[in-house]
Tab-separated table of C-alpha atoms and ligand atoms in Angstrom:
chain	number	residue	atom	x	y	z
W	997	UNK	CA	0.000	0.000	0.000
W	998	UNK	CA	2.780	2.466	0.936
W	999	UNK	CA	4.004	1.766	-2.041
W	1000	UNK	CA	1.656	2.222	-4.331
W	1001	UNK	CA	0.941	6.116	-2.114
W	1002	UNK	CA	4.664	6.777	-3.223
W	1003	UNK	CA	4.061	5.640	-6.930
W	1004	UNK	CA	0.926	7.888	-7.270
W	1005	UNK	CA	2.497	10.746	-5.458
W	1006	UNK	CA	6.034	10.626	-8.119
W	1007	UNK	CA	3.471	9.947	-11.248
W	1008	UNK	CA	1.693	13.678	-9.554
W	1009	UNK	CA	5.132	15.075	-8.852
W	1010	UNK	CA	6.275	14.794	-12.764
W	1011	UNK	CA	3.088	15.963	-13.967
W	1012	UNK	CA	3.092	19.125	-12.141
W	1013	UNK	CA	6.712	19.360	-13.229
W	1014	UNK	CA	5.774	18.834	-16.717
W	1015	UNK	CA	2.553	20.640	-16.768
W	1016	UNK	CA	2.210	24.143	-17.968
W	1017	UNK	CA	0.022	26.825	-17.533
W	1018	UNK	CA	-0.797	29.551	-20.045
W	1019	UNK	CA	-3.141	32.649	-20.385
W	1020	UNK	CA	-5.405	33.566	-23.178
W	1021	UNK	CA	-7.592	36.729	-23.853
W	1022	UNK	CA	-11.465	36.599	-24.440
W	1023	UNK	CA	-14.082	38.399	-25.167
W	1024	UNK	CA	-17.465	37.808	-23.519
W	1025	UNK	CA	-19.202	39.032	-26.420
W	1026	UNK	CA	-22.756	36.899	-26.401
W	1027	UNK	CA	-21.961	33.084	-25.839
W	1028	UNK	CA	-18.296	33.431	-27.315
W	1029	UNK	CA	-16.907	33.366	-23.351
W	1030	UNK	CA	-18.918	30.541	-22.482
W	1031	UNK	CA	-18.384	28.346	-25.736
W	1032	UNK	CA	-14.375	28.990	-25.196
W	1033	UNK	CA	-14.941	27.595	-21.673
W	1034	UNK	CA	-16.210	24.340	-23.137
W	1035	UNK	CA	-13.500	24.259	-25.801
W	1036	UNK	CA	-10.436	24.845	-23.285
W	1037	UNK	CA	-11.776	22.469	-21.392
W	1038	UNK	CA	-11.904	19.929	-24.530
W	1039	UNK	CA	-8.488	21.001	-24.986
W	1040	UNK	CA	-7.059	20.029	-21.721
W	1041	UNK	CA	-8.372	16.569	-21.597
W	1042	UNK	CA	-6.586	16.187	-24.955
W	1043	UNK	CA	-3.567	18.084	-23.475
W	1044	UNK	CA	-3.575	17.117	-19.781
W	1045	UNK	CA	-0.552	18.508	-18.646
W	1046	UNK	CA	-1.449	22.298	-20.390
W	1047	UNK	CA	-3.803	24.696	-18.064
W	1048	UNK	CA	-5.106	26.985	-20.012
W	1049	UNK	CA	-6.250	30.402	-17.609
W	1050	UNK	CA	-8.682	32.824	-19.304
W	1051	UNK	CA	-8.305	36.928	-19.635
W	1052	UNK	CA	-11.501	38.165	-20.158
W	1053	UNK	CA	-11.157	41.170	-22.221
W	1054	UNK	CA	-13.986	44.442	-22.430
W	1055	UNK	CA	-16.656	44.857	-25.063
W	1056	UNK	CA	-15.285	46.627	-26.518
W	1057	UNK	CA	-12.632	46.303	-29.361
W	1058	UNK	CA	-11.343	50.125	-28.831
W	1059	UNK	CA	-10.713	49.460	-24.589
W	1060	UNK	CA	-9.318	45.757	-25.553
W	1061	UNK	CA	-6.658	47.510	-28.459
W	1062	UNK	CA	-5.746	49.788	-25.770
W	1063	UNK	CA	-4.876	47.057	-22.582
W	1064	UNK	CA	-2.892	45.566	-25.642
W	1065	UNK	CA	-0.861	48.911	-25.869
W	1066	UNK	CA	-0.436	48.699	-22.361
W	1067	UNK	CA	0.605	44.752	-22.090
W	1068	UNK	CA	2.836	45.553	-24.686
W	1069	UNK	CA	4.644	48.266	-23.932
W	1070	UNK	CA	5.347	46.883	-20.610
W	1071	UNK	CA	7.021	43.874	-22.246
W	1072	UNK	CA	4.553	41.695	-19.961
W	1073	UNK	CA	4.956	37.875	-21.091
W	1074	UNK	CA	1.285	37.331	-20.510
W	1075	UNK	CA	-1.029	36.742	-22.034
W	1076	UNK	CA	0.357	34.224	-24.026
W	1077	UNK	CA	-2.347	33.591	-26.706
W	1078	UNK	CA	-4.006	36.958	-27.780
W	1079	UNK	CA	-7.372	37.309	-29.672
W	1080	UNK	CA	-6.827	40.240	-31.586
W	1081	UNK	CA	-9.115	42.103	-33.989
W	1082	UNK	CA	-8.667	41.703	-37.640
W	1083	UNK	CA	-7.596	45.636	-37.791
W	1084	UNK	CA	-4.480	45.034	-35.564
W	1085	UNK	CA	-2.380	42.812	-37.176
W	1086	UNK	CA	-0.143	45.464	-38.649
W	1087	UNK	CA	0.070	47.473	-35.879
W	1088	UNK	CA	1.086	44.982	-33.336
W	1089	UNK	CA	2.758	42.782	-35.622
W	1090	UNK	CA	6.307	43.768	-33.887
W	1091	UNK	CA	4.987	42.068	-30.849
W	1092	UNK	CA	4.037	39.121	-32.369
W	1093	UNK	CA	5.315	35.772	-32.260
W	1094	UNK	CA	6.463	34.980	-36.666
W	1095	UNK	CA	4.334	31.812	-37.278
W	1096	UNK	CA	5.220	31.553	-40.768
W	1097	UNK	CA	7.134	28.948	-40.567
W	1098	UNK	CA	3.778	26.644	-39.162
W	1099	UNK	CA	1.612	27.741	-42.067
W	1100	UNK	CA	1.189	23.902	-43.115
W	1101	UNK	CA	1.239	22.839	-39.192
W	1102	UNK	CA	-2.404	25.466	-39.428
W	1103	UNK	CA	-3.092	24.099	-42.686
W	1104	UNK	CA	-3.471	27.878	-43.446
W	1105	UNK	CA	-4.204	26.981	-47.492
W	1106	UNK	CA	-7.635	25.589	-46.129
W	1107	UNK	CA	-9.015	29.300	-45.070
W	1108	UNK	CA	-10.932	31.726	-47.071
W	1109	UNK	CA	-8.068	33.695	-48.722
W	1110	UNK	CA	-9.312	37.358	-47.049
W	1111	UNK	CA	-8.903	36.197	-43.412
W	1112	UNK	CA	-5.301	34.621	-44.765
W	1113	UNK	CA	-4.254	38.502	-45.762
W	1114	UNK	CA	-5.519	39.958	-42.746
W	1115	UNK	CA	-2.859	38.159	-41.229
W	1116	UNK	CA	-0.229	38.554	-43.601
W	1117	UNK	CA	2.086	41.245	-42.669
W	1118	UNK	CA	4.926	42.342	-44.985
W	1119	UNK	CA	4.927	38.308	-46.037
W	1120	UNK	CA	4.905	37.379	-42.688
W	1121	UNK	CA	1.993	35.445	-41.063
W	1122	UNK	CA	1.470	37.074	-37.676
W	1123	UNK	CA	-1.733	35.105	-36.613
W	1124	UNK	CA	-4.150	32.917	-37.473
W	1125	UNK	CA	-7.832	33.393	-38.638
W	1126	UNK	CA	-10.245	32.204	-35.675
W	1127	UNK	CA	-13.687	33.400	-36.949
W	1128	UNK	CA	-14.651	36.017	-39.586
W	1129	UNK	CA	-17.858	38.539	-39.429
W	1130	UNK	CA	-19.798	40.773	-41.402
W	1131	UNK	CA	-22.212	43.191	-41.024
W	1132	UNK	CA	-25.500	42.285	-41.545
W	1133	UNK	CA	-29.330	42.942	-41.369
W	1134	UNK	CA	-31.677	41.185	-38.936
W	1135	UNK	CA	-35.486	41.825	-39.578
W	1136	UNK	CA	-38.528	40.499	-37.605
W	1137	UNK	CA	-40.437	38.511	-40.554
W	1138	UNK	CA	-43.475	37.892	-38.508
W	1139	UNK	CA	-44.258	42.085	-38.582
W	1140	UNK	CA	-42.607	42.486	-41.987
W	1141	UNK	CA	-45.828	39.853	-42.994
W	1142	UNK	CA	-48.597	41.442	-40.604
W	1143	UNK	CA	-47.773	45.071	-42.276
W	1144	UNK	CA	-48.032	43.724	-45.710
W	1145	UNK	CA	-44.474	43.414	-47.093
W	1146	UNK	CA	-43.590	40.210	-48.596
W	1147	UNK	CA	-39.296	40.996	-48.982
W	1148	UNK	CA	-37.072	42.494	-46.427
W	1149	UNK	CA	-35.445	45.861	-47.278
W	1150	UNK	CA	-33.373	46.446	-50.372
W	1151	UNK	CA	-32.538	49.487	-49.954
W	1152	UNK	CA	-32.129	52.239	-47.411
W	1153	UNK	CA	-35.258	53.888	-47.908
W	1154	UNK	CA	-37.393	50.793	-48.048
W	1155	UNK	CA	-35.817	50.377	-44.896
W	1156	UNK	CA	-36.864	53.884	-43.608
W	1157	UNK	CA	-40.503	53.544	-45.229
W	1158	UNK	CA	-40.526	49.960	-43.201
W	1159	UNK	CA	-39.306	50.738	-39.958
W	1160	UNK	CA	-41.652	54.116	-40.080
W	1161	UNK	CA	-44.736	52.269	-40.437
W	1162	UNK	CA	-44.189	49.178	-38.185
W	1163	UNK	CA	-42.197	51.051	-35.699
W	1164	UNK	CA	-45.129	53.240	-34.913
W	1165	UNK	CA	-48.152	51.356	-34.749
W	1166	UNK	CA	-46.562	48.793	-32.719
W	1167	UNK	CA	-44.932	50.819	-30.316
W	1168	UNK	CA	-41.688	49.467	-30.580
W	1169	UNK	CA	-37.805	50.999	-32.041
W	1170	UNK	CA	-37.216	50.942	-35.816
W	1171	UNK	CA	-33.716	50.217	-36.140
W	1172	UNK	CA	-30.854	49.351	-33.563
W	1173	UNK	CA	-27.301	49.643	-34.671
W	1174	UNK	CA	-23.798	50.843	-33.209
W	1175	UNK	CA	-23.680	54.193	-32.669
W	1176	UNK	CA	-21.028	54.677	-29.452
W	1177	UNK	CA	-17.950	56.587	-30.110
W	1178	UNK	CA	-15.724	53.231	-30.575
W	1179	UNK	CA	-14.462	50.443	-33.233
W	1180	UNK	CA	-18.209	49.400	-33.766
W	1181	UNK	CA	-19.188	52.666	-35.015
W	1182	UNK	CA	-16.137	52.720	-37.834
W	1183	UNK	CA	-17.505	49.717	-38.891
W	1184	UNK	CA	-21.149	50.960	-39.045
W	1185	UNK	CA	-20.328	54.003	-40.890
W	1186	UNK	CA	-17.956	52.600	-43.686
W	1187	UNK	CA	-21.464	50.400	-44.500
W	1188	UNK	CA	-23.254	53.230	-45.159
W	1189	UNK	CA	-20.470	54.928	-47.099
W	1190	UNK	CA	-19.628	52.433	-49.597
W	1191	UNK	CA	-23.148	51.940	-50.231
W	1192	UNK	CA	-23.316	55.986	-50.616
W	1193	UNK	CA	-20.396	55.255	-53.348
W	1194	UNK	CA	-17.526	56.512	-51.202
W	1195	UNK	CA	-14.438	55.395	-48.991
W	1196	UNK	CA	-12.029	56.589	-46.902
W	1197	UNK	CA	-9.011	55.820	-48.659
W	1198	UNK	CA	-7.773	54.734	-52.097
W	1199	UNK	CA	-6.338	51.508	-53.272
W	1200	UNK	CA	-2.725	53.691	-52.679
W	1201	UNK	CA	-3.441	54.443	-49.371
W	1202	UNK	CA	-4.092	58.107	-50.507
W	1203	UNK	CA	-7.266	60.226	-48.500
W	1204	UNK	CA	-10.364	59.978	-50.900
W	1205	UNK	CA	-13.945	60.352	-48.271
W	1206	UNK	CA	-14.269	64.104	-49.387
W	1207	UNK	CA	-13.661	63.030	-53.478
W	1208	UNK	CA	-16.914	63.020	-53.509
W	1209	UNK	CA	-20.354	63.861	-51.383
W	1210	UNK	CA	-21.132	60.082	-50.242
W	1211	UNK	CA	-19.341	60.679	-46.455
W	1212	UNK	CA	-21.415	63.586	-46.140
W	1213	UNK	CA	-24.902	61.900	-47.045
W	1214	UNK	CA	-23.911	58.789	-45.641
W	1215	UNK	CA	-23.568	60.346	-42.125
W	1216	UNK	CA	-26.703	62.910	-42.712
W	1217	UNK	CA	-28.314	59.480	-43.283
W	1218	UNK	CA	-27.281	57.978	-40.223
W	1219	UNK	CA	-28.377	61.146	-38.242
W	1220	UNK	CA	-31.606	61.220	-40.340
W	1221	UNK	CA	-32.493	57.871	-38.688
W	1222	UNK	CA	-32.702	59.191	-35.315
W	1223	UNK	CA	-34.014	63.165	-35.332
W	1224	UNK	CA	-35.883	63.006	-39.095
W	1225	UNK	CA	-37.341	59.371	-39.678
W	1226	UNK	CA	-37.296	58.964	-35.645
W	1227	UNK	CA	-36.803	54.916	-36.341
W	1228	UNK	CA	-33.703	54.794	-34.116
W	1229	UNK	CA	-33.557	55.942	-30.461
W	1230	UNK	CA	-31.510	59.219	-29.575
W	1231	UNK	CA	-29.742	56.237	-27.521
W	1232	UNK	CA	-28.120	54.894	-30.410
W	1233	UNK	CA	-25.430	57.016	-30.021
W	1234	UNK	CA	-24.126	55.085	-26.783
W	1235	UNK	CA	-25.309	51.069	-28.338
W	1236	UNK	CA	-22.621	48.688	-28.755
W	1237	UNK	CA	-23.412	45.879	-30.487
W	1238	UNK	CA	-24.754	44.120	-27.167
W	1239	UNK	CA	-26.816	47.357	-26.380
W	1240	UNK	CA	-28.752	47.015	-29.872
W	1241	UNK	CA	-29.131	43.322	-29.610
W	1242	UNK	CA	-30.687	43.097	-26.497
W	1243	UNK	CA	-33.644	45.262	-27.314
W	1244	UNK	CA	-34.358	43.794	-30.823
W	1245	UNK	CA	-33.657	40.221	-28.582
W	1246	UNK	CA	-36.400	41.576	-26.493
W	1247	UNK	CA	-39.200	42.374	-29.284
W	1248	UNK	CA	-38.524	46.114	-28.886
W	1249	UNK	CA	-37.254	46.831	-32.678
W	1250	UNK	CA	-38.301	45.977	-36.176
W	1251	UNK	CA	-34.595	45.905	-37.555
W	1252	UNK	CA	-31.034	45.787	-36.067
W	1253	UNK	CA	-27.617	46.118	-37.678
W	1254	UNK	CA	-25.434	43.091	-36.091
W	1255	UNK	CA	-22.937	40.945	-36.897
W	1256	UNK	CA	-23.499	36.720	-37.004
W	1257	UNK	CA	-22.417	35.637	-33.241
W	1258	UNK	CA	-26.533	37.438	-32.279
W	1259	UNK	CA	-28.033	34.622	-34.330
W	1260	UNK	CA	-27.862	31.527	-31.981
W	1261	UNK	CA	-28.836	33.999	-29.488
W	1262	UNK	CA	-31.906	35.512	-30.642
W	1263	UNK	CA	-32.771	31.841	-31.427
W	1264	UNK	CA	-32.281	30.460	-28.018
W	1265	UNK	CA	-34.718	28.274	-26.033
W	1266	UNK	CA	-35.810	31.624	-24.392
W	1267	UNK	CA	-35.537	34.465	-26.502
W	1268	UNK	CA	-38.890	36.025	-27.287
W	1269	UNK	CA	-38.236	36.388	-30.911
W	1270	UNK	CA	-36.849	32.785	-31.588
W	1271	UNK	CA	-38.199	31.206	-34.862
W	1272	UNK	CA	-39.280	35.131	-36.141
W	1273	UNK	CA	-36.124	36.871	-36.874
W	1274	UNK	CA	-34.480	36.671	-40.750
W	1275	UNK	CA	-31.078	37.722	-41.762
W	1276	UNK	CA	-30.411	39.911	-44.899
W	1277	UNK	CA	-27.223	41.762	-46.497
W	1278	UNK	CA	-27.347	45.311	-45.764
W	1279	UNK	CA	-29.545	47.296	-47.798
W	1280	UNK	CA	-28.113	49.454	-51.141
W	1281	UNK	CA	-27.783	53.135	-51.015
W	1282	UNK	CA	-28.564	55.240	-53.895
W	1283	UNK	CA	-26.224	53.620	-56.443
W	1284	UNK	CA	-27.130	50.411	-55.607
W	1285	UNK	CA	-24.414	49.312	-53.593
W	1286	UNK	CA	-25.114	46.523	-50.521
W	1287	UNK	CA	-21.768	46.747	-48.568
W	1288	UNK	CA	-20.747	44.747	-45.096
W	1289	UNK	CA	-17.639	46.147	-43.216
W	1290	UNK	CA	-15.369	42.685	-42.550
W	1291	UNK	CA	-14.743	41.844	-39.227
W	1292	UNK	CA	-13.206	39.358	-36.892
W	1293	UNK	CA	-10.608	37.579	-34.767
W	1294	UNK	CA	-7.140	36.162	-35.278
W	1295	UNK	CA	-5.215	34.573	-32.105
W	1296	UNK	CA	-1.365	35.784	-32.545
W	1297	UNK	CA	1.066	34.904	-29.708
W	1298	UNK	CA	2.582	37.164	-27.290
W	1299	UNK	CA	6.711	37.394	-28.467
W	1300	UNK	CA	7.725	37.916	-24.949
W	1301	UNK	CA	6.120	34.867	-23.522
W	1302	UNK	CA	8.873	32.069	-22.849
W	1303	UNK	CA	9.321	29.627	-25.346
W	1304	UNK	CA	7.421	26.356	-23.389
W	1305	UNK	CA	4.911	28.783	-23.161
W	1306	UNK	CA	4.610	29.600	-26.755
W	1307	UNK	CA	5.211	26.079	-27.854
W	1308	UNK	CA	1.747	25.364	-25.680
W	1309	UNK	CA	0.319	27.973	-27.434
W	1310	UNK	CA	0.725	27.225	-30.476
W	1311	UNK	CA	-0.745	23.847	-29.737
W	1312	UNK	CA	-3.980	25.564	-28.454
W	1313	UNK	CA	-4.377	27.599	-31.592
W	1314	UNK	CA	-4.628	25.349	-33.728
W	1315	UNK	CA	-6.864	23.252	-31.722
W	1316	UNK	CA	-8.876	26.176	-31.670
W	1317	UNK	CA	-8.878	26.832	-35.230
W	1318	UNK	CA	-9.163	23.517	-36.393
W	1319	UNK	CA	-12.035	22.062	-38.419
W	1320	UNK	CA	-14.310	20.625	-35.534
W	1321	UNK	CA	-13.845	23.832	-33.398
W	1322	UNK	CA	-14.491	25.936	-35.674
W	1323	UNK	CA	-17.708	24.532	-36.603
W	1324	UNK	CA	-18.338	23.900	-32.881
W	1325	UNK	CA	-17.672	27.363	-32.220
W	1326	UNK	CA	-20.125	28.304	-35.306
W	1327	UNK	CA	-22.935	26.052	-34.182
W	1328	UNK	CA	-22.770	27.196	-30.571
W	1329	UNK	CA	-21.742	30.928	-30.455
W	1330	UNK	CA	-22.708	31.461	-34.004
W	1331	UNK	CA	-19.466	32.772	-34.962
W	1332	UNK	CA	-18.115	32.505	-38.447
W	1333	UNK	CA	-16.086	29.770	-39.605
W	1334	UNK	CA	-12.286	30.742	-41.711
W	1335	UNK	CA	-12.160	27.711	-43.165
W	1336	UNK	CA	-13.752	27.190	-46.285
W	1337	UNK	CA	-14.887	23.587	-46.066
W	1338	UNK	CA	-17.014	23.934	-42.844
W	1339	UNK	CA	-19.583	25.756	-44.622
W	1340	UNK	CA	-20.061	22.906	-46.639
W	1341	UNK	CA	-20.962	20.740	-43.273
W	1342	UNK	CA	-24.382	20.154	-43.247
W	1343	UNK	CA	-24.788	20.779	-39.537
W	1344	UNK	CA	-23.655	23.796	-40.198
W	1345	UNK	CA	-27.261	24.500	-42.718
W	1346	UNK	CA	-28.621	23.326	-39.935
W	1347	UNK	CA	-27.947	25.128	-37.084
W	1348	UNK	CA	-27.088	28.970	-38.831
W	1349	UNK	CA	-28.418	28.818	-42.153
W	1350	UNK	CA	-27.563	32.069	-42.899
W	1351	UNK	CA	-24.205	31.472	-42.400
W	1352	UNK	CA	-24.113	29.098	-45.652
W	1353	UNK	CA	-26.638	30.948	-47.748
W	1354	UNK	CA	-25.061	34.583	-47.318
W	1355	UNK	CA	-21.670	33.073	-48.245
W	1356	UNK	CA	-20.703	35.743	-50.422
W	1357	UNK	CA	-21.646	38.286	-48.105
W	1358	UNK	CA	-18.755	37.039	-46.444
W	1359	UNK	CA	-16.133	36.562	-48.383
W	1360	UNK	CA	-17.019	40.098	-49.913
W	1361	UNK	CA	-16.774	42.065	-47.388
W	1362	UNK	CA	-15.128	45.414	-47.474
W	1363	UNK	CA	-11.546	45.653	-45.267
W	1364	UNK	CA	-11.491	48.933	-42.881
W	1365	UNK	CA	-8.379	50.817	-44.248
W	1366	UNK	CA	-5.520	48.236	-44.222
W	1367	UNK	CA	-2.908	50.906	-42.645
W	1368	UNK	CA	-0.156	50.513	-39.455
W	1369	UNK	CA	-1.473	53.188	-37.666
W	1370	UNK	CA	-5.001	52.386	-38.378
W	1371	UNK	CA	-6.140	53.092	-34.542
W	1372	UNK	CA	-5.297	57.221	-35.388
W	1373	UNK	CA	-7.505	56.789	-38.592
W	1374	UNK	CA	-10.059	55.128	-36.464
W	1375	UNK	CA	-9.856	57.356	-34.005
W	1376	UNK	CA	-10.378	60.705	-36.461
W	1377	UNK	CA	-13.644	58.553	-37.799
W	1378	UNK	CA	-14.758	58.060	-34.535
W	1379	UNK	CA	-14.854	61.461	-33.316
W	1380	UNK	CA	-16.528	63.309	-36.136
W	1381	UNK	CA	-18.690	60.481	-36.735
W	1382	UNK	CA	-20.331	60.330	-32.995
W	1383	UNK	CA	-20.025	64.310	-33.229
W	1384	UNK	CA	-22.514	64.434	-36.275
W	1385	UNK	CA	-24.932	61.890	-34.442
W	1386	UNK	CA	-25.033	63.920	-31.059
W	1387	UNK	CA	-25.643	67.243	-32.788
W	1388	UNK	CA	-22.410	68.687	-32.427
W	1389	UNK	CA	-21.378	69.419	-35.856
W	1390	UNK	CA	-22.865	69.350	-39.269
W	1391	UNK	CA	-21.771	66.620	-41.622
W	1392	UNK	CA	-20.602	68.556	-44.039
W	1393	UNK	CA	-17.900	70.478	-40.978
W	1394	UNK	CA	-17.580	66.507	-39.811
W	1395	UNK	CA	-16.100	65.352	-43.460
W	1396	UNK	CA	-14.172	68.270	-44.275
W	1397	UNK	CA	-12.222	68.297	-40.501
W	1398	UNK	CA	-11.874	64.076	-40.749
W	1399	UNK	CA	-10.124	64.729	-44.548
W	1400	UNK	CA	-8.088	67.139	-43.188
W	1401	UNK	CA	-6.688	65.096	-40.115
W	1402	UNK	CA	-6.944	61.788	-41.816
W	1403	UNK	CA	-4.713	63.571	-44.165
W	1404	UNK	CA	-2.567	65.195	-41.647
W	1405	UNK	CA	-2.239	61.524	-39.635
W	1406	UNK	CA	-0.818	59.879	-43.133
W	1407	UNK	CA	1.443	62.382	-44.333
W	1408	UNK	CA	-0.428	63.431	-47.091
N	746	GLC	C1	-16.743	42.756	-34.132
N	746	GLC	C2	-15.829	42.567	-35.326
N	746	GLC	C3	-14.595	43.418	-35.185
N	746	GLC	C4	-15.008	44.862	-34.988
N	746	GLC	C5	-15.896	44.991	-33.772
N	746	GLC	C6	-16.404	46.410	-33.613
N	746	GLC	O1	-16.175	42.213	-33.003
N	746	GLC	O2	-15.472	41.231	-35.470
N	746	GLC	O3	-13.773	43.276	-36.316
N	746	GLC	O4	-13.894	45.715	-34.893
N	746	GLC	O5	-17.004	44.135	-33.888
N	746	GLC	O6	-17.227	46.545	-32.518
């Protein structure tokens, strides 16, 4: 018997000496938190001697970007595995572990090509593509039927002539979207200003929103939807993306801007609007453009982390980003899948059909300017976006002043 206590307590010995324990960020963004719970713990039965601790991160992508700063410039070695917004790359790429050399390890040539470039920096692969978004429309199809309209929105006004009419007799919001001075209301705006005909920048990097007057209708629009067409709340301007899905979650609006993850949600065992939401690109503006800003994640590793540390976490990552997590992770959070075959997995139809039958809404979605010091150019937007929707400034001031410093910011 004593012997056997001294066997067990050596075998515990040499795994404690052997195990390791690492740190990864999170968001908490709908179920993502809880569905990465599930996953590490997957993980570490196939992996028992890895521990795998998680850092959950704000909301918000602007307050998460800036604890990165922070991490970073203190040289901290944790966290190990970061989950990083598809903007950052470039920008933090000096502080992230090279995994170019693993690209068949991740069997990177099995992702959608876009979410392989957001990761590519200078040639170098700095990540790797967890899940991808869009923007997109949700729409309550039981009231679009009771007021008479047998399609969703195609364009903007529809969506204003809609929203008016059901909004009103039923007592309820028209339309819930990001308006909050952070990262979510870039991505909001950029919708409406490609489908205006605009953009902020060039294909040479060079300063193009005042070329022409799409910026400045595109944000008159957007203020338009809450003091002229009265279809979105004055409270707009402090929604994240949480913020808007909770109240069209709760019955209280007709149509909300969102991006996929508030699909398994709004479809949960006890959401009040399970079974009678659809999900539609965004509508055109006046040319006829439908645009989606793309989002999503990428998990890069921290370079100052020791190396059993990084060797662990490169282990994780591609659990995490491997075929059957990925589609777990669709299925259950309702997060976008990277790689290209898990769209083709019939559970997949099953559980998010959107996912499958908006494909090209997806893989066409429009990149937020693709510069190293995008956070400044975010930043400008940001301000003089939220400055117009809060009645500070006209749009037309708004545009001119963003040129000017977006100009001024990249040395043009
Ligand atoms: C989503 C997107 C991300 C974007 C953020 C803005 O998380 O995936 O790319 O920056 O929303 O709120």
């Amino acid at each position: 018997m004593k012997k056997l206590y001294v066997i067990l307590a050596l075998a515990l010995v040499t795994v404690m000496a052997f195990s390791i324990k690492i740190t990864m960020t999170s968001g908490g963004v709908g179920k993502e938190l809880e569905v990465l719970k599930k996953q590490i713990a997957m993980f570490e039965q196939i992996y028992p001697n890895i521990k795998v601790e998680i850092i959950p991160m704000p909301d918000s992508s602007t307050q998460r970007h800036d604890l990165y700063v922070t991490y970073f410039a203190a040289q901290q070695t944790d966290p190990d595995v970061l989950m990083l917004d598809v903007i950052w790359p470039a920008e933090f790429a000096p502080f992230l572990e090279d995994l170019t050399k693993y690209k068949d390890y991740f069997a990177l040539d099995r992702f959608l090509p876009g979410t392989v470039k957001s990761v590519t920096v200078n040639g170098k692969i700095v990540a790797i593509p967890w899940f991808t978004d869009a923007g997109l429309l949700y729409y309550r199809k039981d009231l679009l039927k009771k007021y008479g309209y047998d399609h969703p929105p195609r364009t903007w006004d529809e969506l204003v002539e809609m929203a008016q009419k059901i909004s009103k007799a039923e007592g309820i919001e028209g339309f819930v979207w990001q308006g909050a001075k952070y990262e979510g209301l870039v991505c909001d705006f950029t919708e409406y200003l490609w489908s205006f005909g605009g953009d902020v920048l060039d294909d040479h990097g060079k300063v193009i929103i005042d070329k022409n007057d799409a910026a400045v209708k595109a944000l008159q629009f957007m203020k338009d939807l809450i003091y002229k067409y009265k279809i979105s709340p004055e409270g707009v301007t402090t929604y994240m993306e949480e913020d808007a899905r909770r109240i069209f979650q709760n019955g209280k609006a007709v149509f909300m801007r969102n991006w996929p993850y508030a699909w398994s949600l709004l479809n949960s065992d006890d959401s009040p609007v399970k079974g009678k939401v659809g999900v539609e690109p965004l509508p055109a503006g006046p040319g006829g453009r439908r645009a989606a800003t793309l989002g999503g994640w990428v998990l890069g590793i921290n370079k100052y982390s020791p190396k059993a540390e990084k060797d662990a976490a490169i282990k994780l990552i591609r659990f995490l980003t491997s075929y059957h997590q990925q589609l777990y992770k669709a299925v259950n959070a309702g997060q976008n899948p990277t790689r290209k075959f898990v769209y083709q997995d019939s559970s997949l139809a099953e559980a998010a059909p959107f996912m499958v039958k908006l494909f090209d809404v997806f893989i066409n979605a429009l990149p937020r300017p693709r510069v190293a010091n995008y956070t400044d150019v975010s930043d400008i937007i940001q301000r003089y976006a939220h400055a117009v929707l809060t009645n500070q400034m006209s749009s037309q001031e708004a545009v001119k002043k963003m040129a000017s410093e977006l100009r001024f910011t990249l040395g043009q």
